[in-house]
Every structure is written in structure tokens, then in C-alpha cells.
mmCIF file of C-alpha atoms and ligand atoms in Angstrom:
data_model
loop_
_atom_site.group_PDB
_atom_site.id
_atom_site.type_symbol
_atom_site.label_atom_id
_atom_site.label_comp_id
_atom_site.label_asym_id
_atom_site.label_seq_id
_atom_site.Cartn_x
_atom_site.Cartn_y
_atom_site.Cartn_z
ATOM 1 C CA MET A 1 0.042 -0.152 0.002
ATOM 2 C CA VAL A 2 0.932 3.578 -0.761
ATOM 3 C CA ILE A 3 -0.959 5.208 1.331
ATOM 4 C CA GLU A 4 -2.569 3.998 4.483
ATOM 5 C CA CYS A 5 -5.137 5.995 6.580
ATOM 6 C CA SER A 6 -6.207 4.484 9.758
ATOM 7 C CA ARG A 7 -9.335 6.220 11.589
ATOM 8 C CA VAL A 8 -7.979 9.649 10.532
ATOM 9 C CA THR A 9 -10.523 12.289 11.809
ATOM 10 C CA LYS A 10 -9.996 16.061 11.330
ATOM 11 C CA ARG A 11 -11.988 18.555 13.341
ATOM 12 C CA PHE A 12 -11.904 22.475 12.588
ATOM 13 C CA GLY A 13 -13.561 23.911 16.223
ATOM 14 C CA SER A 14 -16.311 21.605 16.743
ATOM 15 C CA GLN A 15 -16.913 20.660 13.111
ATOM 16 C CA VAL A 16 -16.000 17.294 12.142
ATOM 17 C CA VAL A 17 -14.687 16.961 8.352
ATOM 18 C CA VAL A 18 -13.058 13.755 8.206
ATOM 19 C CA ASP A 19 -14.562 11.075 10.578
ATOM 20 C CA GLU A 20 -12.805 7.971 11.432
ATOM 21 C CA LEU A 21 -11.796 7.250 7.631
ATOM 22 C CA ASP A 22 -9.825 4.405 6.810
ATOM 23 C CA LEU A 23 -8.609 4.457 3.154
ATOM 24 C CA SER A 24 -5.759 1.938 1.692
ATOM 25 C CA VAL A 25 -4.514 3.026 -1.792
ATOM 26 C CA PRO A 26 -2.732 0.345 -3.620
ATOM 27 C CA ALA A 27 0.984 1.067 -5.800
ATOM 28 C CA GLY A 28 0.428 1.576 -8.921
ATOM 29 C CA GLY A 29 -2.874 2.255 -9.822
ATOM 30 C CA CYS A 30 -5.249 5.171 -9.961
ATOM 31 C CA PHE A 31 -7.295 6.130 -6.902
ATOM 32 C CA GLY A 32 -10.443 8.346 -7.069
ATOM 33 C CA LEU A 33 -11.280 10.116 -4.151
ATOM 34 C CA LEU A 34 -15.076 11.464 -5.149
ATOM 35 C CA GLY A 35 -17.667 13.214 -2.899
ATOM 36 C CA PRO A 36 -20.258 16.591 -3.146
ATOM 37 C CA ASN A 37 -18.812 19.711 -2.523
ATOM 38 C CA GLY A 38 -17.438 20.021 1.143
ATOM 39 C CA ALA A 39 -17.232 16.055 1.757
ATOM 40 C CA GLY A 40 -13.379 16.001 3.375
ATOM 41 C CA LYS A 41 -11.837 15.107 -0.053
ATOM 42 C CA THR A 42 -9.309 18.183 -0.112
ATOM 43 C CA THR A 43 -8.692 18.240 3.771
ATOM 44 C CA THR A 44 -8.029 14.015 3.730
ATOM 45 C CA LEU A 45 -5.569 14.908 0.301
ATOM 46 C CA LYS A 46 -4.077 17.543 2.489
ATOM 47 C CA MET A 47 -3.457 15.546 5.467
ATOM 48 C CA ILE A 48 -2.110 13.047 3.190
ATOM 49 C CA TYR A 49 0.621 15.635 1.777
ATOM 50 C CA GLY A 50 1.664 16.639 5.427
ATOM 51 C CA VAL A 51 0.163 20.102 5.053
ATOM 52 C CA THR A 52 -2.501 19.771 7.730
ATOM 53 C CA ALA A 53 -2.272 16.904 10.620
ATOM 54 C CA PRO A 54 -5.012 14.576 11.505
ATOM 55 C CA THR A 55 -6.888 15.501 14.723
ATOM 56 C CA GLU A 56 -6.894 11.618 15.405
ATOM 57 C CA GLY A 57 -5.616 8.834 13.578
ATOM 58 C CA SER A 58 -2.458 7.758 11.468
ATOM 59 C CA ILE A 59 -1.324 8.204 7.868
ATOM 60 C CA ARG A 60 1.162 6.258 6.394
ATOM 61 C CA VAL A 61 2.877 7.055 2.874
ATOM 62 C CA PHE A 62 5.305 4.804 1.594
ATOM 63 C CA GLY A 63 5.388 3.056 5.317
ATOM 64 C CA GLU A 64 6.470 6.327 7.030
ATOM 65 C CA ASP A 65 4.101 8.550 9.270
ATOM 66 C CA VAL A 66 3.330 11.589 7.446
ATOM 67 C CA THR A 67 3.557 13.965 10.680
ATOM 68 C CA LYS A 68 7.008 12.746 11.892
ATOM 69 C CA HIS A 69 8.621 12.550 8.413
ATOM 70 C CA PRO A 70 6.898 15.158 6.040
ATOM 71 C CA ARG A 71 10.064 16.080 4.256
ATOM 72 C CA ARG A 72 10.767 12.720 3.486
ATOM 73 C CA VAL A 73 7.239 11.755 2.206
ATOM 74 C CA ARG A 74 7.154 14.974 0.301
ATOM 75 C CA ALA A 75 10.083 13.992 -1.825
ATOM 76 C CA ARG A 76 8.369 11.149 -3.391
ATOM 77 C CA LEU A 77 5.390 12.793 -4.246
ATOM 78 C CA GLY A 78 3.614 15.452 -6.562
ATOM 79 C CA VAL A 79 0.738 17.426 -5.734
ATOM 80 C CA THR A 80 -1.672 19.593 -7.713
ATOM 81 C CA LEU A 81 -4.143 21.329 -5.184
ATOM 82 C CA GLN A 82 -7.307 22.648 -6.092
ATOM 83 C CA GLU A 83 -6.056 26.563 -6.028
ATOM 84 C CA ASN A 84 -2.802 27.043 -8.171
ATOM 85 C CA ALA A 85 0.284 27.923 -6.332
ATOM 86 C CA LEU A 86 2.214 29.783 -9.147
ATOM 87 C CA ILE A 87 4.732 32.337 -8.688
ATOM 88 C CA GLU A 88 2.781 34.954 -11.247
ATOM 89 C CA VAL A 89 5.289 37.439 -11.931
ATOM 90 C CA LEU A 90 8.211 34.410 -13.412
ATOM 91 C CA THR A 91 7.254 32.350 -16.707
ATOM 92 C CA PRO A 92 6.542 28.627 -16.549
ATOM 93 C CA VAL A 93 10.223 27.533 -17.237
ATOM 94 C CA GLU A 94 11.312 30.039 -14.084
ATOM 95 C CA ASN A 95 8.524 28.553 -12.236
ATOM 96 C CA LEU A 96 9.637 24.908 -12.785
ATOM 97 C CA ARG A 97 13.372 25.752 -11.999
ATOM 98 C CA VAL A 98 12.307 27.236 -8.796
ATOM 99 C CA PHE A 99 10.479 24.774 -7.909
ATOM 100 C CA GLY A 100 12.849 21.982 -9.031
ATOM 101 C CA ARG A 101 15.825 23.684 -7.219
ATOM 102 C CA TYR A 102 12.940 23.533 -4.021
ATOM 103 C CA HIS A 103 13.422 19.656 -4.355
ATOM 104 C CA LEU A 104 17.330 20.008 -5.021
ATOM 105 C CA LEU A 105 17.767 18.926 -8.012
ATOM 106 C CA SER A 106 20.906 20.353 -9.700
ATOM 107 C CA GLU A 107 20.628 22.980 -12.634
ATOM 108 C CA ALA A 108 22.044 20.146 -15.025
ATOM 109 C CA LYS A 109 19.022 17.971 -14.311
ATOM 110 C CA LEU A 110 16.513 20.662 -14.844
ATOM 111 C CA ASP A 111 18.402 21.821 -17.888
ATOM 112 C CA ASP A 112 17.094 18.029 -18.828
ATOM 113 C CA ARG A 113 13.932 17.859 -17.313
ATOM 114 C CA ILE A 114 12.277 21.115 -17.943
ATOM 115 C CA PRO A 115 11.976 20.915 -21.878
ATOM 116 C CA ASP A 116 10.144 17.284 -21.216
ATOM 117 C CA LEU A 117 7.621 18.612 -19.161
ATOM 118 C CA LEU A 118 6.984 21.611 -21.131
ATOM 119 C CA ASP A 119 6.441 19.058 -23.936
ATOM 120 C CA PHE A 120 4.393 16.376 -21.822
ATOM 121 C CA LEU A 121 1.950 19.399 -20.782
ATOM 122 C CA ASP A 122 2.223 20.907 -24.148
ATOM 123 C CA LEU A 123 3.386 24.333 -22.674
ATOM 124 C CA ARG A 124 6.053 25.276 -25.211
ATOM 125 C CA SER A 125 4.322 28.004 -26.833
ATOM 126 C CA HIS A 126 3.739 29.825 -23.406
ATOM 127 C CA ALA A 127 7.519 28.538 -21.521
ATOM 128 C CA HIS A 128 8.197 32.243 -21.481
ATOM 129 C CA LEU A 129 5.426 34.301 -20.993
ATOM 130 C CA PRO A 130 4.630 35.420 -17.383
ATOM 131 C CA VAL A 131 2.471 33.184 -15.551
ATOM 132 C CA VAL A 132 -0.444 36.528 -15.167
ATOM 133 C CA ALA A 133 -0.590 36.261 -18.893
ATOM 134 C CA LEU A 134 -1.639 32.731 -18.881
ATOM 135 C CA SER A 135 -5.133 31.432 -19.508
ATOM 136 C CA GLY A 136 -6.389 29.433 -16.750
ATOM 137 C CA GLY A 137 -6.313 26.285 -18.609
ATOM 138 C CA PHE A 138 -2.702 27.119 -19.287
ATOM 139 C CA GLN A 139 -2.095 28.117 -15.422
ATOM 140 C CA ARG A 140 -3.476 24.744 -14.495
ATOM 141 C CA ARG A 141 -1.241 22.346 -16.913
ATOM 142 C CA LEU A 142 1.857 24.267 -15.287
ATOM 143 C CA GLN A 143 0.663 23.666 -12.240
ATOM 144 C CA ILE A 144 0.491 19.701 -12.899
ATOM 145 C CA ALA A 145 3.985 20.069 -14.626
ATOM 146 C CA LEU A 146 5.143 21.595 -11.497
ATOM 147 C CA SER A 147 3.916 18.389 -9.549
ATOM 148 C CA LEU A 148 5.904 16.079 -11.813
ATOM 149 C CA VAL A 149 9.282 18.122 -11.523
ATOM 150 C CA ASN A 150 10.702 15.579 -8.980
ATOM 151 C CA GLU A 151 9.610 12.282 -10.931
ATOM 152 C CA PRO A 152 7.218 11.742 -7.768
ATOM 153 C CA GLU A 153 6.344 8.060 -7.178
ATOM 154 C CA LEU A 154 2.929 9.629 -5.968
ATOM 155 C CA LEU A 155 0.994 11.840 -7.840
ATOM 156 C CA ILE A 156 -1.874 13.761 -5.801
ATOM 157 C CA LEU A 157 -4.770 15.908 -8.032
ATOM 158 C CA ASP A 158 -7.186 17.637 -6.578
ATOM 159 C CA GLU A 159 -9.789 18.553 -9.147
ATOM 160 C CA PRO A 160 -7.144 18.573 -12.046
ATOM 161 C CA THR A 161 -9.233 18.955 -14.866
ATOM 162 C CA THR A 162 -11.470 21.781 -13.765
ATOM 163 C CA GLY A 163 -11.859 24.492 -16.540
ATOM 164 C CA LEU A 164 -9.658 22.452 -18.738
ATOM 165 C CA ASP A 165 -11.168 22.800 -22.186
ATOM 166 C CA PRO A 166 -12.442 19.086 -23.724
ATOM 167 C CA ALA A 167 -9.372 18.211 -26.203
ATOM 168 C CA VAL A 168 -6.761 19.523 -22.788
ATOM 169 C CA ARG A 169 -8.795 17.262 -21.003
ATOM 170 C CA LEU A 170 -8.438 14.170 -23.054
ATOM 171 C CA ALA A 171 -4.864 15.045 -23.172
ATOM 172 C CA LEU A 172 -4.309 15.145 -19.906
ATOM 173 C CA TRP A 173 -6.178 11.583 -19.623
ATOM 174 C CA SER A 174 -3.844 10.305 -21.691
ATOM 175 C CA ARG A 175 -0.815 11.525 -19.820
ATOM 176 C CA ILE A 176 -2.054 10.204 -16.664
ATOM 177 C CA GLY A 177 -2.393 6.932 -18.365
ATOM 178 C CA GLU A 178 1.420 7.255 -19.540
ATOM 179 C CA LEU A 179 2.628 7.888 -15.984
ATOM 180 C CA ARG A 180 0.638 5.049 -14.443
ATOM 181 C CA ALA A 181 2.071 2.791 -17.027
ATOM 182 C CA ARG A 182 5.408 4.182 -15.730
ATOM 183 C CA GLY A 183 4.714 2.812 -12.208
ATOM 184 C CA THR A 184 3.424 5.976 -10.810
ATOM 185 C CA THR A 185 0.628 5.799 -8.208
ATOM 186 C CA VAL A 186 -2.683 8.341 -8.656
ATOM 187 C CA LEU A 187 -4.638 9.624 -6.451
ATOM 188 C CA ILE A 188 -7.249 12.004 -8.006
ATOM 189 C CA THR A 189 -10.764 13.940 -6.797
ATOM 190 C CA THR A 190 -12.564 15.093 -9.592
ATOM 191 C CA HIS A 191 -16.561 16.175 -10.003
ATOM 192 C CA TYR A 192 -16.787 14.467 -13.360
ATOM 193 C CA MET A 193 -18.012 11.030 -12.966
ATOM 194 C CA ASP A 194 -16.635 10.292 -16.491
ATOM 195 C CA GLU A 195 -13.508 11.375 -15.906
ATOM 196 C CA ALA A 196 -13.847 8.809 -12.724
ATOM 197 C CA GLU A 197 -14.966 5.975 -14.636
ATOM 198 C CA ARG A 198 -12.620 6.285 -17.329
ATOM 199 C CA LEU A 199 -9.332 6.605 -15.252
ATOM 200 C CA CYS A 200 -9.664 5.085 -12.039
ATOM 201 C CA ASP A 201 -8.988 1.139 -10.911
ATOM 202 C CA ARG A 202 -10.903 1.893 -7.536
ATOM 203 C CA LEU A 203 -12.822 4.382 -6.168
ATOM 204 C CA ALA A 204 -13.907 5.815 -2.689
ATOM 205 C CA ILE A 205 -17.316 7.676 -2.069
ATOM 206 C CA LEU A 206 -17.230 10.253 0.527
ATOM 207 C CA SER A 207 -19.658 11.950 2.074
ATOM 208 C CA GLU A 208 -19.644 14.241 5.103
ATOM 209 C CA GLY A 209 -16.094 13.065 5.720
ATOM 210 C CA ARG A 210 -17.219 9.366 5.914
ATOM 211 C CA ARG A 211 -16.424 6.520 3.372
ATOM 212 C CA LEU A 212 -19.473 5.171 1.898
ATOM 213 C CA VAL A 213 -18.409 2.864 -0.549
ATOM 214 C CA GLU A 214 -15.381 1.629 -2.132
ATOM 215 C CA GLY A 215 -14.746 -0.294 -4.924
ATOM 216 C CA SER A 216 -13.773 -0.222 -8.492
ATOM 217 C CA PRO A 217 -15.982 1.765 -10.660
ATOM 218 C CA ARG A 218 -17.834 -1.600 -12.233
ATOM 219 C CA GLU A 219 -18.105 -3.363 -8.857
ATOM 220 C CA LEU A 220 -19.686 0.027 -7.777
ATOM 221 C CA ILE A 221 -22.151 0.312 -10.689
ATOM 222 C CA ASP A 222 -23.157 -3.262 -10.276
ATOM 223 C CA ALA A 223 -23.475 -3.186 -6.702
ATOM 224 C CA HIS A 224 -26.123 -0.760 -6.570
ATOM 225 C CA LEU A 225 -28.236 -0.029 -9.245
ATOM 226 C CA ALA A 226 -29.723 -2.386 -12.352
ATOM 227 C CA ARG A 227 -27.829 -2.390 -15.359
ATOM 228 C CA ALA A 228 -30.033 -0.188 -18.065
ATOM 229 C CA ALA A 229 -31.190 3.134 -16.999
ATOM 230 C CA VAL A 230 -34.429 5.319 -18.992
ATOM 231 C CA GLU A 231 -34.065 9.150 -18.098
ATOM 232 C CA ILE A 232 -36.789 11.427 -18.296
ATOM 233 C CA ASP A 233 -36.805 15.061 -19.007
ATOM 234 C CA GLN A 234 -40.141 16.233 -17.991
ATOM 235 C CA ASP A 235 -42.373 18.296 -15.826
ATOM 236 C CA PRO A 236 -41.491 17.370 -12.150
ATOM 237 C CA ALA A 237 -45.326 17.820 -11.798
ATOM 238 C CA HIS A 238 -45.791 14.571 -13.694
ATOM 239 C CA HIS A 239 -43.340 12.570 -12.052
ATOM 240 C CA ALA A 240 -45.553 11.368 -9.721
ATOM 241 C CA SER A 241 -48.381 9.469 -11.855
ATOM 242 C CA LEU A 242 -45.746 8.095 -13.738
ATOM 243 C CA LEU A 243 -43.626 6.375 -11.181
ATOM 244 C CA ALA A 244 -47.603 4.961 -9.754
ATOM 245 C CA ARG A 245 -47.844 3.700 -13.235
ATOM 246 C CA LEU A 246 -44.811 1.734 -13.112
ATOM 247 C CA ASN A 247 -45.330 0.546 -9.672
ATOM 248 C CA GLY A 248 -42.405 0.269 -7.148
ATOM 249 C CA VAL A 249 -39.528 0.572 -9.847
ATOM 250 C CA HIS A 250 -35.943 1.757 -8.889
ATOM 251 C CA HIS A 251 -35.290 5.532 -9.733
ATOM 252 C CA LEU A 252 -33.546 8.712 -8.721
ATOM 253 C CA LYS A 253 -34.856 12.181 -8.950
ATOM 254 C CA ALA A 254 -32.600 15.205 -9.795
ATOM 255 C CA GLY A 255 -35.046 18.237 -10.664
ATOM 256 C CA ARG A 256 -36.528 17.511 -13.648
ATOM 257 C CA ARG A 257 -34.740 14.442 -14.905
ATOM 258 C CA LEU A 258 -36.174 11.277 -13.639
ATOM 259 C CA MET A 259 -34.190 8.481 -13.777
ATOM 260 C CA ILE A 260 -35.606 4.796 -14.112
ATOM 261 C CA TYR A 261 -33.702 1.260 -13.674
ATOM 262 C CA GLY A 262 -34.015 -1.984 -14.911
ATOM 263 C CA ASP A 263 -32.266 -5.267 -16.277
ATOM 264 C CA ASP A 264 -33.390 -5.120 -19.540
ATOM 265 C CA GLY A 265 -33.432 -1.767 -21.185
ATOM 266 C CA PRO A 266 -35.464 -1.921 -24.062
ATOM 267 C CA ALA A 267 -38.273 -3.482 -21.775
ATOM 268 C CA LEU A 268 -37.757 -0.767 -19.752
ATOM 269 C CA LEU A 269 -37.805 2.063 -22.283
ATOM 270 C CA GLU A 270 -41.121 0.303 -23.412
ATOM 271 C CA ALA A 271 -42.460 -0.060 -19.846
ATOM 272 C CA VAL A 272 -41.811 3.643 -19.625
ATOM 273 C CA GLN A 273 -43.627 4.821 -22.958
ATOM 274 C CA ARG A 274 -46.398 2.565 -22.078
ATOM 275 C CA ALA A 275 -46.489 4.502 -18.644
ATOM 276 C CA GLY A 276 -47.020 8.078 -20.686
ATOM 277 C CA GLY A 277 -43.312 9.363 -20.432
ATOM 278 C CA ASP A 278 -42.897 11.926 -23.103
ATOM 279 C CA PRO A 279 -41.266 9.831 -26.230
ATOM 280 C CA ALA A 280 -39.527 13.359 -27.067
ATOM 281 C CA GLY A 281 -37.748 13.568 -23.167
ATOM 282 C CA LEU A 282 -36.702 9.740 -23.206
ATOM 283 C CA VAL A 283 -32.969 8.685 -23.204
ATOM 284 C CA SER A 284 -32.290 4.909 -22.783
ATOM 285 C CA ARG A 285 -28.862 4.296 -21.482
ATOM 286 C CA PRO A 286 -26.522 2.146 -19.539
ATOM 287 C CA SER A 287 -26.054 2.890 -15.674
ATOM 288 C CA ASN A 288 -23.210 4.913 -14.859
ATOM 289 C CA LEU A 289 -21.267 6.079 -11.727
ATOM 290 C CA GLU A 290 -23.265 9.587 -11.876
ATOM 291 C CA ASP A 291 -26.286 7.236 -11.184
ATOM 292 C CA VAL A 292 -24.272 5.781 -8.214
ATOM 293 C CA PHE A 293 -23.007 9.076 -6.983
ATOM 294 C CA LEU A 294 -26.283 10.454 -6.793
ATOM 295 C CA ALA A 295 -28.335 7.804 -5.297
ATOM 296 C CA LEU A 296 -25.730 7.425 -2.747
ATOM 297 C CA THR A 297 -24.866 11.015 -2.111
ATOM 298 C CA GLY A 298 -27.614 13.130 -3.467
ATOM 299 C CA THR A 299 -31.756 12.198 -3.550
ATOM 300 C CA GLY A 300 -32.075 8.717 -2.377
ATOM 301 C CA LEU A 301 -32.885 5.525 -4.371
ATOM 302 C CA ASP A 302 -36.468 4.258 -3.823
ATOM 303 C CA GLY A 303 -38.505 2.022 -4.758
ATOM 304 C CA ASP A 304 -38.905 -2.008 -3.968
ATOM 305 C CA ALA A 305 -38.625 -3.540 -7.849
HETATM 306 N N1 ATP B 401 -8.842 25.608 7.284
HETATM 307 C C1 ATP B 401 -10.297 25.457 7.373
HETATM 308 N N2 ATP B 401 -10.758 25.795 8.508
HETATM 309 C C2 ATP B 401 -11.903 25.576 8.688
HETATM 310 N N3 ATP B 401 -13.061 24.550 8.079
HETATM 311 C C3 ATP B 401 -12.032 24.037 7.011
HETATM 312 C C4 ATP B 401 -11.039 24.305 6.546
HETATM 313 N N4 ATP B 401 -10.853 23.409 5.629
HETATM 314 C C5 ATP B 401 -11.969 23.339 5.185
HETATM 315 N N5 ATP B 401 -12.446 23.265 5.785
HETATM 316 C C6 ATP B 401 -14.205 22.720 6.206
HETATM 317 O O1 ATP B 401 -13.903 21.404 6.334
HETATM 318 C C7 ATP B 401 -15.227 20.770 5.160
HETATM 319 C C8 ATP B 401 -14.484 20.048 3.927
HETATM 320 O O2 ATP B 401 -13.506 20.773 2.966
HETATM 321 P P1 ATP B 401 -12.763 20.204 1.712
HETATM 322 O O3 ATP B 401 -12.231 21.068 1.335
HETATM 323 O O4 ATP B 401 -12.436 18.785 2.184
HETATM 324 O O5 ATP B 401 -14.471 19.974 0.965
HETATM 325 P P2 ATP B 401 -14.061 18.839 -0.656
HETATM 326 O O6 ATP B 401 -14.483 17.834 -0.257
HETATM 327 O O7 ATP B 401 -13.079 19.148 -1.150
HETATM 328 O O8 ATP B 401 -14.988 20.033 -0.888
HETATM 329 P P3 ATP B 401 -14.985 20.525 -2.771
HETATM 330 O O9 ATP B 401 -15.583 19.443 -3.693
HETATM 331 O O10 ATP B 401 -16.009 21.752 -2.753
HETATM 332 O O11 ATP B 401 -13.547 21.110 -3.149
HETATM 333 C C9 ATP B 401 -15.812 22.245 4.157
HETATM 334 O O12 ATP B 401 -17.078 22.174 5.356
HETATM 335 C C10 ATP B 401 -14.660 23.131 4.618
HETATM 336 O O13 ATP B 401 -15.648 24.509 5.096
HETATM 337 MG MG1 MG B 402 -12.085 19.980 -2.468
#
């Protein structure tokens, strides 16, 4: 295990933000930490990174107690937190150099590594502009490049793709794939369920500082929902009568959207149409991680079929 959190609690005053959290992250894969706003994800990452100490419990990273050996642990990991931490008056190249020196890398090594990192995050065209002159997406890419300067064995990414355009997001996914292929362990948070489903071997979903579930995306979907979903976009006033006609079917509500679950997609779609679901607003699709997230953290899953 690269990370082992054991009964970790974090309190700010009387507020319990992380609540007896157990978490084990194995070496060499991509582990996702999901949860609603305020669930305690960033706080957990900060404790793993050693910038804030747990109130109770222990965290071991690479087998070392983070609170006792923060520098030794940090030398082997890279982190991109939710907020960028860049020196705005300096260029990307200068930022990378300053950060490399912090990690005690030689100038020769930096001469070698910086061009590779600029290529890896496709930053070359902006390498010599001051950070203030870069768009948000380029600043984010630079932040990720900085977290790779020490060739970390563990990479922590807190919402790395928020604000990135679709092409850059796709490029970053393939970069994360390359890092994993080289043996880097990745711990990531994201609010994009498609991203989590695509990138992560294992996921934990947190809510109010507690771990609700853990497993592979497939395991979580199979454990919590039937295979097929029909999504209905309709005035919520019609939801109750539709559900009454479908008689005890598993469903979730999210505003105008009503999701109905069953094992046989075509049969489910037919049943919903027969029950009066407006055909123009119906989408039939496989159940996905977003459904699991909503079922566990958002509106409740009810019905007994
Ligand atoms: N330094 C602090 N002092 C007081 N409360 C804090 C502090 N840092 C975080 N909190 C509180 O802890 C809770 C969890 O915050 P955290 O940033 O870990 O959530 P998160 O899961 O990362 O949410 P998001 O998805 O919005 O990034 C929040 O209620 C937040 O207000
Ligand atoms: Mg956060």
C-alpha cells in the first residue's frame, strides 16, 4: 500500500470534517476520491501531503508516518491542489526551475527535465510568458507540470481538469495513463463522473467525511443499480403519476430529470413509454457512476422492484 489512513479524523473547532476515515491506496494504479462539495476530499489530500495534521488517527505514506517525516514523504510525491500555487511574475520555465531547486535537483538535471515537462503538458508555446499572462487552462497545466518535476512515485491531483477545455482534458487523461504505465500511483479527486469511470481502478465515495463505499467503478455500479437506465426529462409535476403507473420501480430524481432503472433496457424503455413517459424526453442508456453518486450522496434511491 502506498497510502494507509487509519481511523483518521479531522476537526476544525467543533466541526468534524473527516470522520474516522480508513483508506488504503495500492501501488501503481489510479485511485479516485469522490464526494459532494464539502465532503472532506481536499482536507484528506492535505493530510496525506502533510500540510495539515489529523486530529486523530494515523496516515502512513510509503510506510512512513507523514506527521513525523513530512519532508521525506514529500520528496517522493507530487501534488496539484485545488488552488494553483504559481509564482505569477515568473514564466513557466522559471517556475519549474524554482520548484526543482526546492526539490534540490541540480541545474543540469533541470536543463534536462524542463523541456520534457513542457512537451508533456504541451506548454512550449507559452514557456516564456509570465504566468499572469496565461489563461486559466495553461496555468492549470503548468501546475500539473510542477507536480511532476521531482518524478514523483505518488501523484496527488485535486480536481486537475476543472476548467480545462475538452481537448486538454483528453490529453491529460492520456498523460495520466502514461504515468501509470511507468508505475506512478495516482490519487485523484474529480466531480466529473465520466472522468472517474474512465481513469480510476478504484474509487471511494465520501460524504460528510465518511467513506460510504469503495470499489472499482464497475463493482460500484453493479452493486448499487440495475444495468439499464431510462432518463426522463419532464415537468416534475408528472413524475408521481408516471411512477405510480410503473409500480415500485427503482428511481432517482434530480430536478426535471427522473431516472428509472431495470435489468433489461429495451423492456424498460417500452414500459416507461406505455406508462406515458413523453417519448421526446426519453433517453435509454446503461447505468453509470453518476447514478451511483446520486443514489448514495444526493437524492435517495427508492422503490422496491
Ligand atoms: N482551514 C479550515 N478551517 C475551517 N474549516 C475548514 C478548513 N478547511 C476546510 N474546512 C471545512 O471542511 C469541510 C470540507 O472541506 P474540503 O475542502 O475538504 O471539501 P471537499 O470535499 O474538497 O469539497 P469541494 O468538492 O468543494 O472541493 C468544509 O465544510 C470546509 O468548510
Ligand atoms: Mg476540494
